[in-house]
Short mmCIF file of N, CA and C and ligand atoms in Angstrom, two decimals:
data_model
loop_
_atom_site.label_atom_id
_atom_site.label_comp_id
_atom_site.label_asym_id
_atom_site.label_seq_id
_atom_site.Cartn_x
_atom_site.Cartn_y
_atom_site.Cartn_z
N UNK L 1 11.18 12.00 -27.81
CA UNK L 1 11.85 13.23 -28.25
C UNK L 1 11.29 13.69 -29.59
N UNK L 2 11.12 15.18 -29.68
CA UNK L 2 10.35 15.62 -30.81
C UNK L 2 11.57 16.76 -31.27
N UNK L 3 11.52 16.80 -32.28
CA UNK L 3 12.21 17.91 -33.27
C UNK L 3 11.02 19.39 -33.76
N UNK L 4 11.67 20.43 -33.69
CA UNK L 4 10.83 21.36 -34.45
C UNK L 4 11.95 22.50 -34.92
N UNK L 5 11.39 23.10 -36.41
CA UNK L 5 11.90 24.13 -36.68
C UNK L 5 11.84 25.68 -35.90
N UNK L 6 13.13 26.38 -36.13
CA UNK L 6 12.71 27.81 -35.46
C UNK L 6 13.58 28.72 -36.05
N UNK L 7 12.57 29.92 -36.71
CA UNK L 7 13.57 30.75 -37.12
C UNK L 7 13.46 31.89 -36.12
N UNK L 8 14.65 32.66 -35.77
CA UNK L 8 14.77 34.19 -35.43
C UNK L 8 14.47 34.76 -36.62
N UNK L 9 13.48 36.01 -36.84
CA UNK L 9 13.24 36.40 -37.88
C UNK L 9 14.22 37.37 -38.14
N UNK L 10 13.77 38.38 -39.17
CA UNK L 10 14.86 39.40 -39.66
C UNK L 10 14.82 40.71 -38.27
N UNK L 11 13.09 40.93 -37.93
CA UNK L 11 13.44 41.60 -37.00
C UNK L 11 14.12 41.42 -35.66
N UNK L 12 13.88 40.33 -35.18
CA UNK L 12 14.38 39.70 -33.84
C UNK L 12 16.16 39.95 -33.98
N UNK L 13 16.71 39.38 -35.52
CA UNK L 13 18.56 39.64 -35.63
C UNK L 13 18.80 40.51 -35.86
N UNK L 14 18.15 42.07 -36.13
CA UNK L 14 17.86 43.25 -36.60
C UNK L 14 18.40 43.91 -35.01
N UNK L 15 17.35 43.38 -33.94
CA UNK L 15 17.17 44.53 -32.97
C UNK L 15 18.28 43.60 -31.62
N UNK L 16 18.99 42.74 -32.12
CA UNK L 16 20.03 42.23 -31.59
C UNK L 16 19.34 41.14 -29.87
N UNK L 17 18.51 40.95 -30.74
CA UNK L 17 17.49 39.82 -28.93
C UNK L 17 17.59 38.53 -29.63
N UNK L 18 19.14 38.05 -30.37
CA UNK L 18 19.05 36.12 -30.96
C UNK L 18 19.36 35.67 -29.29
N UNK L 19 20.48 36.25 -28.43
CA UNK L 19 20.99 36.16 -27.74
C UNK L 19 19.55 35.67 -26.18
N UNK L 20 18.42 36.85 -26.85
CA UNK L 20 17.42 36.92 -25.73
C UNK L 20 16.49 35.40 -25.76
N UNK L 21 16.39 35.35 -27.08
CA UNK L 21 15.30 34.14 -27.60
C UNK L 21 16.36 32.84 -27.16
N UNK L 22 17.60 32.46 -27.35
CA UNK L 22 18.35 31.75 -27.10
C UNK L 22 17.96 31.09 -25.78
N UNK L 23 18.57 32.22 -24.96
CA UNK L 23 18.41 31.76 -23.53
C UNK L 23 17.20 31.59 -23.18
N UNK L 24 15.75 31.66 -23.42
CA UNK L 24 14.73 31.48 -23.48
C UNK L 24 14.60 29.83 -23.87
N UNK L 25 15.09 29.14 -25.05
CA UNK L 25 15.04 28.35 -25.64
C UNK L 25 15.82 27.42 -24.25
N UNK L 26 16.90 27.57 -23.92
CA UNK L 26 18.20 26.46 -23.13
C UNK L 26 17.08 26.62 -22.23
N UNK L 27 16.52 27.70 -20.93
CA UNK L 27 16.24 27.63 -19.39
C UNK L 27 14.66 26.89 -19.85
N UNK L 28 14.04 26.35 -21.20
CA UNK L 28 12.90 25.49 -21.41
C UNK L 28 13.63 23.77 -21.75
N UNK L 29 14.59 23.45 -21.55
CA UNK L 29 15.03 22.50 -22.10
C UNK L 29 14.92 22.45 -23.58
N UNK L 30 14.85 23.10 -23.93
CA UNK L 30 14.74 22.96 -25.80
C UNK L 30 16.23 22.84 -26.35
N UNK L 31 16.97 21.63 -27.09
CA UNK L 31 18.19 21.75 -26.92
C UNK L 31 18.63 21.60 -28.83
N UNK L 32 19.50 22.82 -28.81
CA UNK L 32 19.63 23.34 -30.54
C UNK L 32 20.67 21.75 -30.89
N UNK L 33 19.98 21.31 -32.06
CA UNK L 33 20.51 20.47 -32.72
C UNK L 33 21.33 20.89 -33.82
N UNK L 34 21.00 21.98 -34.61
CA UNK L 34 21.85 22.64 -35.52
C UNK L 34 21.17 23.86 -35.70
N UNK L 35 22.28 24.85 -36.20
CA UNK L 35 21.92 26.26 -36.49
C UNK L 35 22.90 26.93 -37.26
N UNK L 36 22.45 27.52 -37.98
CA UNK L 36 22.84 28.78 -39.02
C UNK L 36 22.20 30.12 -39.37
N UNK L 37 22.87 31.20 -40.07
CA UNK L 37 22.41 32.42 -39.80
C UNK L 37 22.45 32.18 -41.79
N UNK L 38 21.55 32.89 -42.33
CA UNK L 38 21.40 33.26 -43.23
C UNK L 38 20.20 34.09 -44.27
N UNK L 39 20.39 34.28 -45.01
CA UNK L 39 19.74 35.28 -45.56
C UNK L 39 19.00 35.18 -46.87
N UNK L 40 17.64 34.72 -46.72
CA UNK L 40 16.85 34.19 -47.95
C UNK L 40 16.70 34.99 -49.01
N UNK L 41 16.39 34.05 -50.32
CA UNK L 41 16.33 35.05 -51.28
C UNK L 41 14.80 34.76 -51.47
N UNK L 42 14.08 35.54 -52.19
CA UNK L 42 12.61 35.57 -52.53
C UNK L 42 12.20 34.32 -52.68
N UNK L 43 12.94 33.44 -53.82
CA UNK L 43 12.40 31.84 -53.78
C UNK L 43 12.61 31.22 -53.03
N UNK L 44 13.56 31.15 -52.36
CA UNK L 44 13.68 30.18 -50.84
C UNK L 44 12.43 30.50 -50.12
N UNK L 45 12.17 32.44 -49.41
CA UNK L 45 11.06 32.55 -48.56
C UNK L 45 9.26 31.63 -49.08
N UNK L 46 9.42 32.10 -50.42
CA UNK L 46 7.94 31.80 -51.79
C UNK L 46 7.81 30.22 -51.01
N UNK L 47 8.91 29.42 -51.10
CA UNK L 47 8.84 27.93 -50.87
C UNK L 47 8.39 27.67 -49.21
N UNK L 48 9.30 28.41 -48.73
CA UNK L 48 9.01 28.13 -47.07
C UNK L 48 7.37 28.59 -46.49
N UNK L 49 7.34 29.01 -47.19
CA UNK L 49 5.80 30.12 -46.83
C UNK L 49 4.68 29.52 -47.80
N UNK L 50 4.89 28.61 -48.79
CA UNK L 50 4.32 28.10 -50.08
C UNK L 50 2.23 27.93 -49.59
N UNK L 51 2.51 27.34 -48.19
CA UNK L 51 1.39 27.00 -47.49
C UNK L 51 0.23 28.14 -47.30
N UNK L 52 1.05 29.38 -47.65
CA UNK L 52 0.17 30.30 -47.45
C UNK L 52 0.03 31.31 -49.01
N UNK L 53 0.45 30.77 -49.70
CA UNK L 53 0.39 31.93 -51.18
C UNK L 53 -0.85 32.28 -51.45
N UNK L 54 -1.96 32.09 -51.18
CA UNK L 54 -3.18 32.52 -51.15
C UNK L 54 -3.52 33.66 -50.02
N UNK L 55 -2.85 33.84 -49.60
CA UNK L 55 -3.19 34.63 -48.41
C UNK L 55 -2.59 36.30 -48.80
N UNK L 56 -3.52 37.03 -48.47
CA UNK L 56 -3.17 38.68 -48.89
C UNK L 56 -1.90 38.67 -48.51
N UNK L 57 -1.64 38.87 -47.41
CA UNK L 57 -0.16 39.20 -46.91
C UNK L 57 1.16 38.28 -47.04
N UNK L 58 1.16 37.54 -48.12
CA UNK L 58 1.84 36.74 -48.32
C UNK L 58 3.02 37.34 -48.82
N UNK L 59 2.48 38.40 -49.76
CA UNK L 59 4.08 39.24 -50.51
C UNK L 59 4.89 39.96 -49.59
N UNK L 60 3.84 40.93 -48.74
CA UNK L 60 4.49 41.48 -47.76
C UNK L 60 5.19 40.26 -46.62
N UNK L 61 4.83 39.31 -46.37
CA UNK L 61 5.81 38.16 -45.37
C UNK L 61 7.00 37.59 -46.22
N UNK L 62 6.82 37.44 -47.27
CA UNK L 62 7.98 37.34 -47.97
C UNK L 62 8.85 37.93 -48.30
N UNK L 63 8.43 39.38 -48.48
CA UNK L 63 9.43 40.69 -48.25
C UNK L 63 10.15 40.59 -47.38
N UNK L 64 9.28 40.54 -46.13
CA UNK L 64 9.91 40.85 -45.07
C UNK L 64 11.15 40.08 -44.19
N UNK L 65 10.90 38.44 -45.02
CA UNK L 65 11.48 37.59 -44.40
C UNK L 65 12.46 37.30 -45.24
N UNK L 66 13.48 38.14 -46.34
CA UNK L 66 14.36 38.24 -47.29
C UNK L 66 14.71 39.53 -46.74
N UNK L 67 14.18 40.48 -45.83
CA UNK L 67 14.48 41.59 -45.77
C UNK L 67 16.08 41.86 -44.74
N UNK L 68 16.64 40.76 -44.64
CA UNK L 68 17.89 40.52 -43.82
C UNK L 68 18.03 39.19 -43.33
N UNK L 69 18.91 39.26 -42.57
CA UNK L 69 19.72 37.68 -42.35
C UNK L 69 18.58 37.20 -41.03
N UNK L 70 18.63 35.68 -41.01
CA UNK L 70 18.04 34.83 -40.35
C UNK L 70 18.77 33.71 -39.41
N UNK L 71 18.06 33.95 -38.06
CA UNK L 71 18.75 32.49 -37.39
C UNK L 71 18.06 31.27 -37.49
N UNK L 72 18.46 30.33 -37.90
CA UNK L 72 17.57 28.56 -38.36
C UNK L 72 18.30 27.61 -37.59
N UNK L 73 17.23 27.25 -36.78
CA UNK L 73 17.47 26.29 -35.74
C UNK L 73 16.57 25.33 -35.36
N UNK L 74 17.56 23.66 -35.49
CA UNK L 74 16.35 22.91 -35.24
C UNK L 74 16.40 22.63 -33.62
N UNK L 75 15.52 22.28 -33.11
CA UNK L 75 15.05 22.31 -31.53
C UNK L 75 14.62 20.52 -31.12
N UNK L 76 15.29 20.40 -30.23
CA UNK L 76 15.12 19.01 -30.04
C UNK L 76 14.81 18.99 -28.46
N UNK L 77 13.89 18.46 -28.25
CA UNK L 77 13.25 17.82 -26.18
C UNK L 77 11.92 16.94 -26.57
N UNK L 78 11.46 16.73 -25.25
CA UNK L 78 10.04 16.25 -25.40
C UNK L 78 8.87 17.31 -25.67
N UNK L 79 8.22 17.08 -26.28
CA UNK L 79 6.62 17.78 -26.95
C UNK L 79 7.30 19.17 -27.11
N UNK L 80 8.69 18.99 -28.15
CA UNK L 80 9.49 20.27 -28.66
C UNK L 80 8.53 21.34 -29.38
N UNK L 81 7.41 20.74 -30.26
CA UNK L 81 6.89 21.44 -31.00
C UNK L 81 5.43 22.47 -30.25
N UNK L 82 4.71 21.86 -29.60
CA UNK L 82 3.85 22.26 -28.90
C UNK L 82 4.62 23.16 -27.74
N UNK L 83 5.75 22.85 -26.92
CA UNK L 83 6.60 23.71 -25.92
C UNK L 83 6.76 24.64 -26.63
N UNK L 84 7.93 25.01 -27.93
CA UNK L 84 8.23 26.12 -28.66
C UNK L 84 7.10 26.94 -29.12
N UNK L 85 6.15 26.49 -29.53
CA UNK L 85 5.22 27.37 -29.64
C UNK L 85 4.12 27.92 -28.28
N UNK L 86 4.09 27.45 -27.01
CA UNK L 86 3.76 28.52 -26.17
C UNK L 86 4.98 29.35 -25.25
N UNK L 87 6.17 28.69 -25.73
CA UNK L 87 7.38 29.90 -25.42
C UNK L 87 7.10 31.27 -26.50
N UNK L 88 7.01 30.51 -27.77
CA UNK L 88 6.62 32.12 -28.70
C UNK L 88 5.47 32.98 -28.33
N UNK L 89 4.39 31.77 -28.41
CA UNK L 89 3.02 33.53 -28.06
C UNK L 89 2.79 33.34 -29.09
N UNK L 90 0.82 33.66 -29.04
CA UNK L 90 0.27 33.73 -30.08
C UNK L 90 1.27 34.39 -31.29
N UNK L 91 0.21 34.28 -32.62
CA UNK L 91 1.11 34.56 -33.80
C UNK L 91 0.88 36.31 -33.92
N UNK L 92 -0.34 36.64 -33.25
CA UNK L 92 -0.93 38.13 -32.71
C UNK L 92 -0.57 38.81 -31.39
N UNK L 93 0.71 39.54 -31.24
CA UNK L 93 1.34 39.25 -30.01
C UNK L 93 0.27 40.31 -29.18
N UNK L 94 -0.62 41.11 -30.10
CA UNK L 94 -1.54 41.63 -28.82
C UNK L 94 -2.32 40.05 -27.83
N UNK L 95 -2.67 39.41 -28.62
CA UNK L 95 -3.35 37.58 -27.55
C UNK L 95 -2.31 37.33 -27.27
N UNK L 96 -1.01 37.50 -27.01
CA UNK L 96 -0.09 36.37 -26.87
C UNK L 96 0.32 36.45 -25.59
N UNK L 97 -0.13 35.14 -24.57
CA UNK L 97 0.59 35.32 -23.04
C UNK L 97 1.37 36.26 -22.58
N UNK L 98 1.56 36.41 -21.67
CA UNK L 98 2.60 37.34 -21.10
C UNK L 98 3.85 36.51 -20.15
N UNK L 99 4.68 36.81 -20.89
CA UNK L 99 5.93 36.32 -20.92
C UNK L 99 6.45 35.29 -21.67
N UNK L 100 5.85 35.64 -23.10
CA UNK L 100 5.90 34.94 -24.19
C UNK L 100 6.75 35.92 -24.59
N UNK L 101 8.20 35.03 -25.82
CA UNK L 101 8.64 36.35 -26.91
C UNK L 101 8.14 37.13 -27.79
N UNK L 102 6.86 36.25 -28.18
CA UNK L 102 6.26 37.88 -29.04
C UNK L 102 5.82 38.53 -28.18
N UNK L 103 4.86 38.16 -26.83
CA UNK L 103 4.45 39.36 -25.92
C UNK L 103 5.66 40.44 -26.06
N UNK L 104 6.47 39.71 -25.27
CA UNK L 104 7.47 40.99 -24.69
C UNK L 104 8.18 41.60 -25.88
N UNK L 105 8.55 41.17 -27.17
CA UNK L 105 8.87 41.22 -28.50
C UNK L 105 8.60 41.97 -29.47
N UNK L 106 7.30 41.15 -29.83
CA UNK L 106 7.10 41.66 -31.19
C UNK L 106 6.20 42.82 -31.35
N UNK L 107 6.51 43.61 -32.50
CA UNK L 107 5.82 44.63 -32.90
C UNK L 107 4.91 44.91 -34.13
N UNK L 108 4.14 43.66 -34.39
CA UNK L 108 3.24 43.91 -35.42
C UNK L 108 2.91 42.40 -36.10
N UNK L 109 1.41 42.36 -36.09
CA UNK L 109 1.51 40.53 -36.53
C UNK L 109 2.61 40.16 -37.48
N UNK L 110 3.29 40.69 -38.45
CA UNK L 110 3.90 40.45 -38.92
C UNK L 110 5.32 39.95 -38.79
N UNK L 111 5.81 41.55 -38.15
CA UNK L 111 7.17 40.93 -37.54
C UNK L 111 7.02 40.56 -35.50
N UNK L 112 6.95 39.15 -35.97
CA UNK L 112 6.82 38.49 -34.21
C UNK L 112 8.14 37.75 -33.92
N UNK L 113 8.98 38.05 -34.72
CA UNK L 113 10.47 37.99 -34.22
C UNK L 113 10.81 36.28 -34.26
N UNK L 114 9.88 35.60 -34.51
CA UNK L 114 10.04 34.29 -34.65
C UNK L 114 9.46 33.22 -35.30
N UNK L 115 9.48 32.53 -35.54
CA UNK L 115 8.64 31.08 -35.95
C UNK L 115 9.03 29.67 -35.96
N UNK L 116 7.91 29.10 -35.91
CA UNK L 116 8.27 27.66 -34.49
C UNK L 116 7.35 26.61 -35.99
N UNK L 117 7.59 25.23 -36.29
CA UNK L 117 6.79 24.62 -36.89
C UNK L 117 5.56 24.38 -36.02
N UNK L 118 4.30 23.75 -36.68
CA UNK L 118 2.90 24.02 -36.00
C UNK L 118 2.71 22.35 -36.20
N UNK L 119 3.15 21.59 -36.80
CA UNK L 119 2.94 20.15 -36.41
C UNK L 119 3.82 19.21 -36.81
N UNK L 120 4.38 17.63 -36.58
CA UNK L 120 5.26 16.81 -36.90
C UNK L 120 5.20 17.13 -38.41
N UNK L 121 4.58 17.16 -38.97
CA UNK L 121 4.53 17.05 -40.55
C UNK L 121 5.39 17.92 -40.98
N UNK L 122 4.91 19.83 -40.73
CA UNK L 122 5.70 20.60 -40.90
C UNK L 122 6.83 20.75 -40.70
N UNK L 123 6.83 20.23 -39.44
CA UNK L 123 8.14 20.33 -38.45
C UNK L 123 9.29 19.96 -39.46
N UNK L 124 8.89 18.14 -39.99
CA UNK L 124 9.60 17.31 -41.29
C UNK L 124 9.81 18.24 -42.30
N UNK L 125 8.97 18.80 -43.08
CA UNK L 125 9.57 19.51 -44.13
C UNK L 125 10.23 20.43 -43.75
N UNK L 126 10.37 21.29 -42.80
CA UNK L 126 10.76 22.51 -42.42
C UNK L 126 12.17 22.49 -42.28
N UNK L 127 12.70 21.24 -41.35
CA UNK L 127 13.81 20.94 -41.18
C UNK L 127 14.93 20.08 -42.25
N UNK L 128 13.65 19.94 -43.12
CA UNK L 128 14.91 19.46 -44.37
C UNK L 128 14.78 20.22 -45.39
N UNK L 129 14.27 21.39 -44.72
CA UNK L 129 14.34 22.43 -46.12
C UNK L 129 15.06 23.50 -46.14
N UNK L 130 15.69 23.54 -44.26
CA UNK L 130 17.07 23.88 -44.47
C UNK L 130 18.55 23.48 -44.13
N UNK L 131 18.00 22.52 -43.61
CA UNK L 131 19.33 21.26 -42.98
C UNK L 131 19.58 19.85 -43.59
N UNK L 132 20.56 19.64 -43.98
CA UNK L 132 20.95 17.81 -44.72
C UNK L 132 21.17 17.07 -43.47
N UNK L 133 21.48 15.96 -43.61
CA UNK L 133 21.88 15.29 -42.30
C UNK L 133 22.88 15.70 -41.91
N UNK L 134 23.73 15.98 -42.19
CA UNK L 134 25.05 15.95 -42.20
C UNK L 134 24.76 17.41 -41.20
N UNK L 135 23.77 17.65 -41.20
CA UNK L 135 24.14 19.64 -40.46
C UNK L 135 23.54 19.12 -39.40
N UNK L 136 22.62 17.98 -38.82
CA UNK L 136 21.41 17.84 -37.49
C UNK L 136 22.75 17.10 -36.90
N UNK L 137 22.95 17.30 -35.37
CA UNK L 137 23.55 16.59 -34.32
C UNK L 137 22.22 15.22 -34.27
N UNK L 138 23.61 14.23 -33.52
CA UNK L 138 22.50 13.22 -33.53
C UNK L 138 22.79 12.48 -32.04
P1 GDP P 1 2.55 31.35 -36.94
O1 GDP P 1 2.49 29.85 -37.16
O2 GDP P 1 2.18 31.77 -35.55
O3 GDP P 1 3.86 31.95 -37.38
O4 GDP P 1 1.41 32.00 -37.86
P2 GDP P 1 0.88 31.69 -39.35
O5 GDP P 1 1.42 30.39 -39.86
O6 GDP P 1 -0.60 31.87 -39.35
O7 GDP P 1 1.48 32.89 -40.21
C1 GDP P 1 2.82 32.88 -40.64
C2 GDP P 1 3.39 34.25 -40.45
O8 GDP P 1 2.71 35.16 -41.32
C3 GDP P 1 3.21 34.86 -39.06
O9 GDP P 1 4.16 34.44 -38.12
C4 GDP P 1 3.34 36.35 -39.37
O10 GDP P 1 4.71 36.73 -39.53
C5 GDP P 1 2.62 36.44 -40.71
N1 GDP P 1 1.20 36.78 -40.58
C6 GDP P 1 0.20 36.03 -40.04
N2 GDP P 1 -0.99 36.66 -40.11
C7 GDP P 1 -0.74 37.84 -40.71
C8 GDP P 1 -1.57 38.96 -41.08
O11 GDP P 1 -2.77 38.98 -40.86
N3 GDP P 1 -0.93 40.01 -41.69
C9 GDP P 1 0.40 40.01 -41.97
N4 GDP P 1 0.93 41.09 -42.58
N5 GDP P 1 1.21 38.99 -41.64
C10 GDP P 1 0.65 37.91 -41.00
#
């Protein structure tokens, strides 16, 4: 059993599809260990995103991902992390499979309505950077 992080982004709780990505998540076996809705402030996003501060579009992803409330959910099955990320679709939802959520989803590399951790490592920080024990089912 593998753990991975997943946020609904601001646009995905914006255009009211938590409900769509959800059921997406249960009919893959991906089973929510904990979740909350909330709403980052600039230094929370700066930290979560820290991996990329070199990168041009870093201010604008950080904007964007303070730009309203968020769903944070950790995801628990087998090969959780590698599954969640070909349920999402490339990070470019023009490449991204078809019948992926950013395919059918997202509207601009930017806002792809979601994000999934990209390896055990991340996965680890990701999930204790917004959950204590006390918030993960066990
Ligand atoms: P992910 O793991 O598929 O989410 O992709 P990355 O880790 O490479 O990028 C993190 C997030 O930054 C993506 O999900 C997008 O929201 C955003 N992003 C990635 N590439 C670009 C880009 O070229 N321009 C902009 N504006 N945002 C990007």
């Amino acid at each position: 059993m593998e753990r991975t992080l997943s946020i609904i982004k601001p646009d995905g709780v914006a255009r009211g599809i938590i409900g769509e990505v959800i059921k997406r998540l249960e009919i893959n076996n991906l089973k929510i260990v904990a979740m909350k809705m909330l709403k980052m402030d600039t230094a929370l996003a700066q930290g979560f995103y820290a991996v990329h501060k070199e990168r041009p579009f870093f201010d604008s992803l950080t904007d964007f991902m303070t730009s309203g409330p968020v769903v944070v959910m950790v995801l628990e099955g087998e090969n959780a992390i590698t599954k969640y990320r070909e349920i999402m679709g490339a990070t470019d939802y023009r490449e991204a499979a078809e019948g992926t959520i950013r395919k059918d989803f997202a509207t601009d590399i930017e806002k792809n309505v979601v994000h999934g951790s990209d390896s055990p490592e991340t996965a680890a920080f990701e999930i204790s950077y917004f959950f204590n024990r006390f918030e993960l089912i066990v």
